[in-house]
mmCIF file with all atom_site columns, C-alpha atoms in Angstrom:
data_model
loop_
_atom_site.group_PDB
_atom_site.id
_atom_site.type_symbol
_atom_site.label_atom_id
_atom_site.label_alt_id
_atom_site.label_comp_id
_atom_site.label_asym_id
_atom_site.label_entity_id
_atom_site.label_seq_id
_atom_site.pdbx_PDB_ins_code
_atom_site.Cartn_x
_atom_site.Cartn_y
_atom_site.Cartn_z
_atom_site.occupancy
_atom_site.B_iso_or_equiv
_atom_site.pdbx_formal_charge
_atom_site.auth_seq_id
_atom_site.auth_comp_id
_atom_site.auth_asym_id
_atom_site.auth_atom_id
_atom_site.pdbx_PDB_model_num
ATOM 1   C CA . MET Z 1 1   ? 25.474  -26.186 36.786 1.00 0.00 ? 1   MET Z CA 1
ATOM 2   C CA . ILE Z 1 2   ? 22.337  -27.266 38.562 1.00 0.00 ? 2   ILE Z CA 1
ATOM 3   C CA . HIS Z 1 3   ? 21.506  -24.008 40.302 1.00 0.00 ? 3   HIS Z CA 1
ATOM 4   C CA . VAL Z 1 4   ? 21.642  -21.938 37.069 1.00 0.00 ? 4   VAL Z CA 1
ATOM 5   C CA . ASP Z 1 5   ? 19.341  -24.396 35.315 1.00 0.00 ? 5   ASP Z CA 1
ATOM 6   C CA . ALA Z 1 6   ? 16.916  -24.232 38.235 1.00 0.00 ? 6   ALA Z CA 1
ATOM 7   C CA . LEU Z 1 7   ? 16.877  -20.432 38.065 1.00 0.00 ? 7   LEU Z CA 1
ATOM 8   C CA . ARG Z 1 8   ? 16.219  -20.550 34.331 1.00 0.00 ? 8   ARG Z CA 1
ATOM 9   C CA . GLN Z 1 9   ? 13.370  -22.996 34.874 1.00 0.00 ? 9   GLN Z CA 1
ATOM 10  C CA . MET Z 1 10  ? 11.807  -20.794 37.543 1.00 0.00 ? 10  MET Z CA 1
ATOM 11  C CA . ALA Z 1 11  ? 12.186  -17.642 35.410 1.00 0.00 ? 11  ALA Z CA 1
ATOM 12  C CA . PHE Z 1 12  ? 10.516  -19.352 32.451 1.00 0.00 ? 12  PHE Z CA 1
ATOM 13  C CA . GLY Z 1 13  ? 7.718   -20.595 34.715 1.00 0.00 ? 13  GLY Z CA 1
ATOM 14  C CA . ILE Z 1 14  ? 7.106   -17.098 36.078 1.00 0.00 ? 14  ILE Z CA 1
ATOM 15  C CA . CYS Z 1 15  ? 6.963   -15.628 32.587 1.00 0.00 ? 15  CYS Z CA 1
ATOM 16  C CA . ALA Z 1 16  ? 4.600   -18.327 31.332 1.00 0.00 ? 16  ALA Z CA 1
ATOM 17  C CA . LEU Z 1 17  ? 2.275   -17.940 34.325 1.00 0.00 ? 17  LEU Z CA 1
ATOM 18  C CA . CYS Z 1 18  ? 2.224   -14.141 34.020 1.00 0.00 ? 18  CYS Z CA 1
ATOM 19  C CA . ALA Z 1 19  ? 1.428   -14.395 30.312 1.00 0.00 ? 19  ALA Z CA 1
ATOM 20  C CA . ALA Z 1 20  ? -1.389  -16.863 30.995 1.00 0.00 ? 20  ALA Z CA 1
ATOM 21  C CA . GLY Z 1 21  ? -2.761  -14.571 33.714 1.00 0.00 ? 21  GLY Z CA 1
ATOM 22  C CA . GLY Z 1 22  ? -2.608  -11.564 31.381 1.00 0.00 ? 22  GLY Z CA 1
ATOM 23  C CA . VAL Z 1 23  ? -4.513  -13.405 28.659 1.00 0.00 ? 23  VAL Z CA 1
ATOM 24  C CA . LEU Z 1 24  ? -7.172  -14.456 31.160 1.00 0.00 ? 24  LEU Z CA 1
ATOM 25  C CA . GLN Z 1 25  ? -7.546  -10.857 32.368 1.00 0.00 ? 25  GLN Z CA 1
ATOM 26  C CA . ILE Z 1 26  ? -8.070  -9.647  28.779 1.00 0.00 ? 26  ILE Z CA 1
ATOM 27  C CA . PHE Z 1 27  ? -11.056 -11.941 28.301 1.00 0.00 ? 27  PHE Z CA 1
ATOM 28  C CA . TRP Z 1 28  ? -12.525 -11.456 31.787 1.00 0.00 ? 28  TRP Z CA 1
ATOM 29  C CA . PRO Z 1 29  ? -15.564 -9.135  31.585 1.00 0.00 ? 29  PRO Z CA 1
ATOM 30  C CA . GLU Z 1 30  ? -15.598 -5.804  33.422 1.00 0.00 ? 30  GLU Z CA 1
ATOM 31  C CA . ASN Z 1 31  ? -17.685 -6.385  36.530 1.00 0.00 ? 31  ASN Z CA 1
ATOM 32  C CA . GLY Z 1 32  ? -17.418 -6.385  40.296 1.00 0.00 ? 32  GLY Z CA 1
ATOM 33  C CA . TYR Z 1 33  ? -15.427 -9.624  40.324 1.00 0.00 ? 33  TYR Z CA 1
ATOM 34  C CA . LYS Z 1 34  ? -12.372 -8.157  38.527 1.00 0.00 ? 34  LYS Z CA 1
ATOM 35  C CA . PRO Z 1 35  ? -10.448 -7.453  41.800 1.00 0.00 ? 35  PRO Z CA 1
ATOM 36  C CA . VAL Z 1 36  ? -11.232 -10.978 42.972 1.00 0.00 ? 36  VAL Z CA 1
ATOM 37  C CA . ILE Z 1 37  ? -9.893  -12.591 39.793 1.00 0.00 ? 37  ILE Z CA 1
ATOM 38  C CA . ASN Z 1 38  ? -6.780  -10.397 39.971 1.00 0.00 ? 38  ASN Z CA 1
ATOM 39  C CA . THR Z 1 39  ? -6.125  -11.588 43.533 1.00 0.00 ? 39  THR Z CA 1
ATOM 40  C CA . VAL Z 1 40  ? -6.718  -15.226 42.577 1.00 0.00 ? 40  VAL Z CA 1
ATOM 41  C CA . LEU Z 1 41  ? -4.335  -14.908 39.633 1.00 0.00 ? 41  LEU Z CA 1
ATOM 42  C CA . VAL Z 1 42  ? -1.600  -13.417 41.795 1.00 0.00 ? 42  VAL Z CA 1
ATOM 43  C CA . LEU Z 1 43  ? -2.005  -16.172 44.388 1.00 0.00 ? 43  LEU Z CA 1
ATOM 44  C CA . TYR Z 1 44  ? -1.998  -18.813 41.654 1.00 0.00 ? 44  TYR Z CA 1
ATOM 45  C CA . ILE Z 1 45  ? 1.231   -17.446 40.188 1.00 0.00 ? 45  ILE Z CA 1
ATOM 46  C CA . ILE Z 1 46  ? 2.900   -17.297 43.598 1.00 0.00 ? 46  ILE Z CA 1
ATOM 47  C CA . THR Z 1 47  ? 1.923   -20.844 44.575 1.00 0.00 ? 47  THR Z CA 1
ATOM 48  C CA . SER Z 1 48  ? 2.898   -22.198 41.162 1.00 0.00 ? 48  SER Z CA 1
ATOM 49  C CA . VAL Z 1 49  ? 6.324   -20.579 41.395 1.00 0.00 ? 49  VAL Z CA 1
ATOM 50  C CA . LEU Z 1 50  ? 6.861   -22.016 44.875 1.00 0.00 ? 50  LEU Z CA 1
ATOM 51  C CA . GLN Z 1 51  ? 5.997   -25.485 43.599 1.00 0.00 ? 51  GLN Z CA 1
ATOM 52  C CA . MET Z 1 52  ? 8.407   -25.163 40.660 1.00 0.00 ? 52  MET Z CA 1
ATOM 53  C CA . ARG Z 1 53  ? 11.456  -24.755 42.863 1.00 0.00 ? 53  ARG Z CA 1
ATOM 54  C CA . PRO Z 1 54  ? 13.745  -27.721 42.843 1.00 0.00 ? 54  PRO Z CA 1
ATOM 55  C CA . ASN Z 1 55  ? 14.235  -29.856 45.918 1.00 0.00 ? 55  ASN Z CA 1
ATOM 56  C CA . SER Z 1 56  ? 16.082  -27.208 47.917 1.00 0.00 ? 56  SER Z CA 1
ATOM 57  C CA . SER Z 1 57  ? 17.948  -29.563 50.227 1.00 0.00 ? 57  SER Z CA 1
ATOM 58  C CA . LEU Z 1 58  ? 19.203  -31.638 47.312 1.00 0.00 ? 58  LEU Z CA 1
ATOM 59  C CA . ALA Z 1 59  ? 20.221  -28.593 45.272 1.00 0.00 ? 59  ALA Z CA 1
ATOM 60  C CA . ALA Z 1 60  ? 21.907  -26.948 48.239 1.00 0.00 ? 60  ALA Z CA 1
ATOM 61  C CA . SER Z 1 61  ? 23.862  -30.069 49.104 1.00 0.00 ? 61  SER Z CA 1
ATOM 62  C CA . GLU Z 1 62  ? 25.017  -30.486 45.504 1.00 0.00 ? 62  GLU Z CA 1
ATOM 63  C CA . ILE Z 1 63  ? 26.101  -26.837 45.307 1.00 0.00 ? 63  ILE Z CA 1
ATOM 64  C CA . PHE Z 1 64  ? 27.766  -27.156 48.697 1.00 0.00 ? 64  PHE Z CA 1
ATOM 65  C CA . ARG Z 1 65  ? 29.656  -30.297 47.694 1.00 0.00 ? 65  ARG Z CA 1
ATOM 66  C CA . ASP Z 1 66  ? 30.767  -28.708 44.424 1.00 0.00 ? 66  ASP Z CA 1
ATOM 67  C CA . THR Z 1 67  ? 32.391  -25.804 46.272 1.00 0.00 ? 67  THR Z CA 1
ATOM 68  C CA . LEU Z 1 68  ? 34.236  -27.919 48.852 1.00 0.00 ? 68  LEU Z CA 1
ATOM 69  C CA . PRO Z 1 69  ? 37.936  -28.550 48.418 1.00 0.00 ? 69  PRO Z CA 1
ATOM 70  C CA . GLN Z 1 70  ? 38.678  -32.141 47.444 1.00 0.00 ? 70  GLN Z CA 1
ATOM 71  C CA . ASN Z 1 71  ? 40.598  -33.024 50.626 1.00 0.00 ? 71  ASN Z CA 1
ATOM 72  C CA . VAL Z 1 72  ? 37.907  -31.923 53.133 1.00 0.00 ? 72  VAL Z CA 1
ATOM 73  C CA . GLU Z 1 73  ? 35.499  -34.231 54.913 1.00 0.00 ? 73  GLU Z CA 1
ATOM 74  C CA . LEU Z 1 74  ? 31.853  -33.198 55.180 1.00 0.00 ? 74  LEU Z CA 1
ATOM 75  C CA . THR Z 1 75  ? 31.798  -34.095 58.884 1.00 0.00 ? 75  THR Z CA 1
ATOM 76  C CA . GLU Z 1 76  ? 34.259  -31.277 59.602 1.00 0.00 ? 76  GLU Z CA 1
ATOM 77  C CA . TYR Z 1 77  ? 31.879  -28.750 58.086 1.00 0.00 ? 77  TYR Z CA 1
ATOM 78  C CA . GLN Z 1 78  ? 28.889  -30.308 59.834 1.00 0.00 ? 78  GLN Z CA 1
ATOM 79  C CA . ASP Z 1 79  ? 30.630  -29.996 63.214 1.00 0.00 ? 79  ASP Z CA 1
ATOM 80  C CA . TYR Z 1 80  ? 31.484  -26.377 62.415 1.00 0.00 ? 80  TYR Z CA 1
ATOM 81  C CA . ALA Z 1 81  ? 27.880  -25.660 61.372 1.00 0.00 ? 81  ALA Z CA 1
ATOM 82  C CA . ASP Z 1 82  ? 26.586  -27.256 64.590 1.00 0.00 ? 82  ASP Z CA 1
ATOM 83  C CA . GLN Z 1 83  ? 28.974  -25.127 66.659 1.00 0.00 ? 83  GLN Z CA 1
ATOM 84  C CA . LEU Z 1 84  ? 27.837  -21.948 64.863 1.00 0.00 ? 84  LEU Z CA 1
ATOM 85  C CA . ALA Z 1 85  ? 24.193  -22.855 65.447 1.00 0.00 ? 85  ALA Z CA 1
ATOM 86  C CA . ALA Z 1 86  ? 24.839  -23.429 69.163 1.00 0.00 ? 86  ALA Z CA 1
ATOM 87  C CA . GLU Z 1 87  ? 26.643  -20.084 69.476 1.00 0.00 ? 87  GLU Z CA 1
ATOM 88  C CA . ALA Z 1 88  ? 23.797  -18.308 67.693 1.00 0.00 ? 88  ALA Z CA 1
ATOM 89  C CA . SER Z 1 89  ? 21.316  -19.965 70.059 1.00 0.00 ? 89  SER Z CA 1
ATOM 90  C CA . VAL Z 1 90  ? 23.317  -18.814 73.082 1.00 0.00 ? 90  VAL Z CA 1
ATOM 91  C CA . THR Z 1 91  ? 23.370  -15.247 71.767 1.00 0.00 ? 91  THR Z CA 1
ATOM 92  C CA . ALA Z 1 92  ? 19.617  -15.345 71.120 1.00 0.00 ? 92  ALA Z CA 1
ATOM 93  C CA . LEU Z 1 93  ? 18.936  -16.689 74.625 1.00 0.00 ? 93  LEU Z CA 1
ATOM 94  C CA . GLN Z 1 94  ? 21.031  -13.925 76.187 1.00 0.00 ? 94  GLN Z CA 1
ATOM 95  C CA . GLN Z 1 95  ? 19.124  -11.309 74.174 1.00 0.00 ? 95  GLN Z CA 1
ATOM 96  C CA . THR Z 1 96  ? 15.777  -12.836 75.186 1.00 0.00 ? 96  THR Z CA 1
ATOM 97  C CA . LEU Z 1 97  ? 16.747  -12.768 78.868 1.00 0.00 ? 97  LEU Z CA 1
ATOM 98  C CA . LEU Z 1 98  ? 17.930  -9.158  78.635 1.00 0.00 ? 98  LEU Z CA 1
ATOM 99  C CA . GLU Z 1 99  ? 14.722  -8.108  76.888 1.00 0.00 ? 99  GLU Z CA 1
ATOM 100 C CA . SER Z 1 100 ? 12.807  -9.673  79.777 1.00 0.00 ? 100 SER Z CA 1
ATOM 101 C CA . GLY Z 1 101 ? 14.746  -7.581  82.278 1.00 0.00 ? 101 GLY Z CA 1
ATOM 102 C CA . ILE Z 1 102 ? 16.981  -10.384 83.544 1.00 0.00 ? 102 ILE Z CA 1
ATOM 103 C CA . GLN Z 1 103 ? 20.650  -9.512  83.768 1.00 0.00 ? 103 GLN Z CA 1
ATOM 104 C CA . ALA Z 1 104 ? 22.561  -12.613 82.782 1.00 0.00 ? 104 ALA Z CA 1
ATOM 105 C CA . GLU Z 1 105 ? 25.692  -13.739 81.042 1.00 0.00 ? 105 GLU Z CA 1
ATOM 106 C CA . VAL Z 1 106 ? 25.037  -16.715 78.803 1.00 0.00 ? 106 VAL Z CA 1
ATOM 107 C CA . GLN Z 1 107 ? 27.886  -18.840 77.499 1.00 0.00 ? 107 GLN Z CA 1
ATOM 108 C CA . LEU Z 1 108 ? 28.426  -22.216 75.925 1.00 0.00 ? 108 LEU Z CA 1
ATOM 109 C CA . VAL Z 1 109 ? 30.389  -24.603 78.149 1.00 0.00 ? 109 VAL Z CA 1
ATOM 110 C CA . GLY Z 1 110 ? 30.941  -27.790 76.212 1.00 0.00 ? 110 GLY Z CA 1
ATOM 111 C CA . ASP Z 1 111 ? 27.486  -28.712 74.947 1.00 0.00 ? 111 ASP Z CA 1
ATOM 112 C CA . ILE Z 1 112 ? 25.664  -26.978 77.807 1.00 0.00 ? 112 ILE Z CA 1
ATOM 113 C CA . CYS Z 1 113 ? 24.316  -23.449 77.777 1.00 0.00 ? 113 CYS Z CA 1
ATOM 114 C CA . GLN Z 1 114 ? 25.383  -21.925 81.094 1.00 0.00 ? 114 GLN Z CA 1
ATOM 115 C CA . VAL Z 1 115 ? 23.286  -18.992 82.307 1.00 0.00 ? 115 VAL Z CA 1
ATOM 116 C CA . ASN Z 1 116 ? 25.007  -16.881 84.957 1.00 0.00 ? 116 ASN Z CA 1
ATOM 117 C CA . LEU Z 1 117 ? 22.447  -14.718 86.754 1.00 0.00 ? 117 LEU Z CA 1
ATOM 118 C CA . LEU Z 1 118 ? 23.340  -11.533 88.585 1.00 0.00 ? 118 LEU Z CA 1
ATOM 119 C CA . GLU Z 1 119 ? 20.302  -11.787 90.899 1.00 0.00 ? 119 GLU Z CA 1
ATOM 120 C CA . GLU Z 1 120 ? 19.168  -15.067 92.499 1.00 0.00 ? 120 GLU Z CA 1
ATOM 121 C CA . THR Z 1 121 ? 15.598  -13.767 92.463 1.00 0.00 ? 121 THR Z CA 1
ATOM 122 C CA . ASP Z 1 122 ? 15.613  -13.986 88.660 1.00 0.00 ? 122 ASP Z CA 1
ATOM 123 C CA . ALA Z 1 123 ? 16.237  -17.748 88.649 1.00 0.00 ? 123 ALA Z CA 1
ATOM 124 C CA . GLU Z 1 124 ? 12.614  -18.865 88.313 1.00 0.00 ? 124 GLU Z CA 1
ATOM 125 C CA . ALA Z 1 125 ? 11.791  -16.300 85.622 1.00 0.00 ? 125 ALA Z CA 1
ATOM 126 C CA . ALA Z 1 126 ? 14.966  -17.299 83.740 1.00 0.00 ? 126 ALA Z CA 1
ATOM 127 C CA . ARG Z 1 127 ? 14.012  -20.972 83.998 1.00 0.00 ? 127 ARG Z CA 1
ATOM 128 C CA . VAL Z 1 128 ? 10.588  -20.268 82.478 1.00 0.00 ? 128 VAL Z CA 1
ATOM 129 C CA . ILE Z 1 129 ? 12.152  -18.290 79.620 1.00 0.00 ? 129 ILE Z CA 1
ATOM 130 C CA . LEU Z 1 130 ? 14.766  -20.963 78.980 1.00 0.00 ? 130 LEU Z CA 1
ATOM 131 C CA . GLU Z 1 131 ? 12.199  -23.763 78.972 1.00 0.00 ? 131 GLU Z CA 1
ATOM 132 C CA . ALA Z 1 132 ? 10.202  -21.856 76.374 1.00 0.00 ? 132 ALA Z CA 1
ATOM 133 C CA . ASN Z 1 133 ? 13.150  -20.796 74.205 1.00 0.00 ? 133 ASN Z CA 1
ATOM 134 C CA . ALA Z 1 134 ? 16.078  -23.203 74.613 1.00 0.00 ? 134 ALA Z CA 1
ATOM 135 C CA . GLY Z 1 135 ? 14.578  -25.932 72.447 1.00 0.00 ? 135 GLY Z CA 1
ATOM 136 C CA . THR Z 1 136 ? 16.663  -29.105 72.707 1.00 0.00 ? 136 THR Z CA 1
ATOM 137 C CA . MET Z 1 137 ? 19.733  -27.299 74.050 1.00 0.00 ? 137 MET Z CA 1
ATOM 138 C CA . SER Z 1 138 ? 20.738  -28.350 77.559 1.00 0.00 ? 138 SER Z CA 1
ATOM 139 C CA . TYR Z 1 139 ? 21.144  -25.474 79.992 1.00 0.00 ? 139 TYR Z CA 1
ATOM 140 C CA . GLU Z 1 140 ? 22.195  -24.822 83.561 1.00 0.00 ? 140 GLU Z CA 1
ATOM 141 C CA . ILE Z 1 141 ? 21.457  -21.772 85.691 1.00 0.00 ? 141 ILE Z CA 1
ATOM 142 C CA . VAL Z 1 142 ? 24.215  -20.491 87.989 1.00 0.00 ? 142 VAL Z CA 1
ATOM 143 C CA . THR Z 1 143 ? 23.486  -17.866 90.629 1.00 0.00 ? 143 THR Z CA 1
ATOM 144 C CA . GLY Z 1 144 ? 25.291  -16.324 93.541 1.00 0.00 ? 144 GLY Z CA 1
ATOM 145 C CA . GLY Z 1 145 ? 29.077  -16.048 93.869 1.00 0.00 ? 145 GLY Z CA 1
ATOM 146 C CA . ASP Z 1 146 ? 29.821  -18.238 90.844 1.00 0.00 ? 146 ASP Z CA 1
ATOM 147 C CA . ALA Z 1 147 ? 27.657  -16.226 88.472 1.00 0.00 ? 147 ALA Z CA 1
ATOM 148 C CA . PHE Z 1 148 ? 29.756  -13.191 87.487 1.00 0.00 ? 148 PHE Z CA 1
#
């Protein structure tokens, strides 16, 4: 299993780096630079561990493919993942609007994020918020009688 081997490799790397740092601290003289060397050692260990991780996208895709049933196409899961991401974006946009004091109902209609505003006066403020937070998602603002 690839992911268990990667964890073992990272654990060994952490142990080796901590041991090397401990040996260096033993031989470092007691002076005003001791806190500095301790900080440098900690940062070195952290950055070394981050560099030891395997290619995360490759490992994740291999783990993901290993757990899929044999008769399932990857495109089905990709479509499902895209749909979940769009729904999460819609929920986040609604929360952002509410936190800004704009009463709105946000829903996904096809591939478009539809923002139904209770007050027409909030349209410009909602547009500014959506431009800043919607990313590449298409949106439309509905006000008036069609809103709620």
